XYZ file of C-alpha atoms in Angstrom:
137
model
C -12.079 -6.536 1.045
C -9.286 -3.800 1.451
C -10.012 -0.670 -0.164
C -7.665 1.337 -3.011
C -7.842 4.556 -3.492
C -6.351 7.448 -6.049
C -6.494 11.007 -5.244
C -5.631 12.559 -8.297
C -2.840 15.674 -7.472
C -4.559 18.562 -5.811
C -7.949 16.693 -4.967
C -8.654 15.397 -1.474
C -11.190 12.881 0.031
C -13.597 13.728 2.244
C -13.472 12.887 6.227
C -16.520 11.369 6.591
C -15.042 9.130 2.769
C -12.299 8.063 4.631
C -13.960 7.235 7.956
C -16.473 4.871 5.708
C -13.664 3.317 4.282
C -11.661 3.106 7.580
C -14.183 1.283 9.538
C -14.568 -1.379 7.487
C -11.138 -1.840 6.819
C -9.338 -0.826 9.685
C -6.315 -3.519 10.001
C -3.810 -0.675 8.741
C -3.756 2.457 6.511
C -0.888 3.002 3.729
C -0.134 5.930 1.196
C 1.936 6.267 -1.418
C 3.423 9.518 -3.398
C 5.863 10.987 -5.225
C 7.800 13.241 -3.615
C 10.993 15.307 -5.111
C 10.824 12.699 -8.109
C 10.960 9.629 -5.764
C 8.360 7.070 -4.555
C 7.681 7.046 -0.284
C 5.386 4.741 1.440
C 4.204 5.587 4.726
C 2.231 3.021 6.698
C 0.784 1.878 9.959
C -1.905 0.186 12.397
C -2.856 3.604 13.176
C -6.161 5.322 14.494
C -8.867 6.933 12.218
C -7.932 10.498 13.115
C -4.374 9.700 12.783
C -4.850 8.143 9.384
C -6.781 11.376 8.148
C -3.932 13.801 9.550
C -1.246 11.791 7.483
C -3.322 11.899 4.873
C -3.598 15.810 5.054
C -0.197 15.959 5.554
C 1.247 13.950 2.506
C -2.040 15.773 0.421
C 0.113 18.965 1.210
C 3.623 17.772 -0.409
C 2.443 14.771 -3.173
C 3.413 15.880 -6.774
C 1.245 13.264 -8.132
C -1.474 11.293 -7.384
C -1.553 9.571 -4.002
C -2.090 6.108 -3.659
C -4.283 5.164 -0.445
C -5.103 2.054 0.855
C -6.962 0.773 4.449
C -6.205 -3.049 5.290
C -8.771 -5.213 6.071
C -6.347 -8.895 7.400
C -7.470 -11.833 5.629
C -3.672 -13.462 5.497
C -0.828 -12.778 7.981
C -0.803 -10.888 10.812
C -3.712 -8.100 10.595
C -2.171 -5.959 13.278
C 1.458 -5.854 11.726
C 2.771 -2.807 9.401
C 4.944 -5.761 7.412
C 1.338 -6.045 6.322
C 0.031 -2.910 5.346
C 0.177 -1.519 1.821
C 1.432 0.069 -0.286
C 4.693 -1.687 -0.880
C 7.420 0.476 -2.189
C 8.798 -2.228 -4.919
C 11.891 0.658 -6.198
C 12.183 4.560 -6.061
C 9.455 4.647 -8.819
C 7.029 2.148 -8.217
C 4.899 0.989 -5.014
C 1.789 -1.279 -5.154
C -1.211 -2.725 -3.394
C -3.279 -5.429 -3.989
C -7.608 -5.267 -3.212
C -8.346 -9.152 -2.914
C -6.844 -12.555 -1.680
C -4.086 -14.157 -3.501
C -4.841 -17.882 -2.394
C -2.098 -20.537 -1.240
C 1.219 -18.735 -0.518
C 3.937 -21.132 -0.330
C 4.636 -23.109 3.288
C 7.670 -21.608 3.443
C 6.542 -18.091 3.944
C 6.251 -16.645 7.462
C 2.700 -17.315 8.324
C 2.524 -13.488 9.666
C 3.063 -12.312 6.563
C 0.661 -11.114 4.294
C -0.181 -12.658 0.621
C 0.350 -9.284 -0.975
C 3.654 -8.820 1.327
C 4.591 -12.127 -0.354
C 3.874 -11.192 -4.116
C 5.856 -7.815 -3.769
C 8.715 -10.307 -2.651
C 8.384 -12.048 -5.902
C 8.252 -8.782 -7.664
C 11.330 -7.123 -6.082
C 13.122 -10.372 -6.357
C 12.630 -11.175 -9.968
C 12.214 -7.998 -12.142
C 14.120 -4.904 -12.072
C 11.996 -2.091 -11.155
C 11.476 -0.609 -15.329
C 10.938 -3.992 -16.443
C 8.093 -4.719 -14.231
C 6.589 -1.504 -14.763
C 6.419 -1.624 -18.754
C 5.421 -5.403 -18.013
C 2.518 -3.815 -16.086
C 1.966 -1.108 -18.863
C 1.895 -2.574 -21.971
């Protein structure tokens, strides 16, 4: 199963954390973080010591926590960043998913993720504050 993690603002994860976590799960590596008020995703199929430099790097500028995930493929294409969370769903919100969805509609691309699909749904049919206090309350 993927892996989720939250570094609260300021804290880090350890190398030798995030090389357990990447090899087990090493079918992409996402981050989110809030940067100059607004949400960024970064993402990609990308090595372990590349993965652990990015995540140095956005540790450096994040003004709040950082959302981290590593991929492990179980629907879509594993080695495509379509794939990879987070998903950046408006300028405020971005979200991952740790666990399989079950049937995604025929009509979806078959390289695309279940997750890819239900952030889809989520852009599609709920403005970005909506969903949010949805989620919250």
């Amino acid at each position: 199963m993927c892996v989720i993690a939250i570094l609260p603002k300021g804290q880090s994860i350890n190398d030798s954390v995030v090389t357990a976590m990447y090899e087990h799960n090493s079918d992409g590596s996402g981050i989110a973080y809030v940067k100059r008020g607004k949400v960024h995703v970064v993402k990609g199929i990308w090595s372990l010591a590349k993965t652990i430099k990015i995540l140095r790097a956005v540790e450096k500028v994040a003004e709040t926590d950082i959302l981290f995930h590593l991929r492990i493929g179980t629907h879509g294409n594993k080695k495509h960043i379509t794939n990879c969370h987070p998903f950046r769903l408006s300028n405020e919100l971005a979200m991952a998913h740790n666990g399989m969805l079950g049937q995604v509609p025929s009509f979806v691309d078959k390289d695309k993720s279940d997750t890819w699909y239900l952030a889809e749904v989520f852009k599609y049919h709920f403005e970005p504050n909506d969903l949010l206090n949805r989620l919250v309350n």
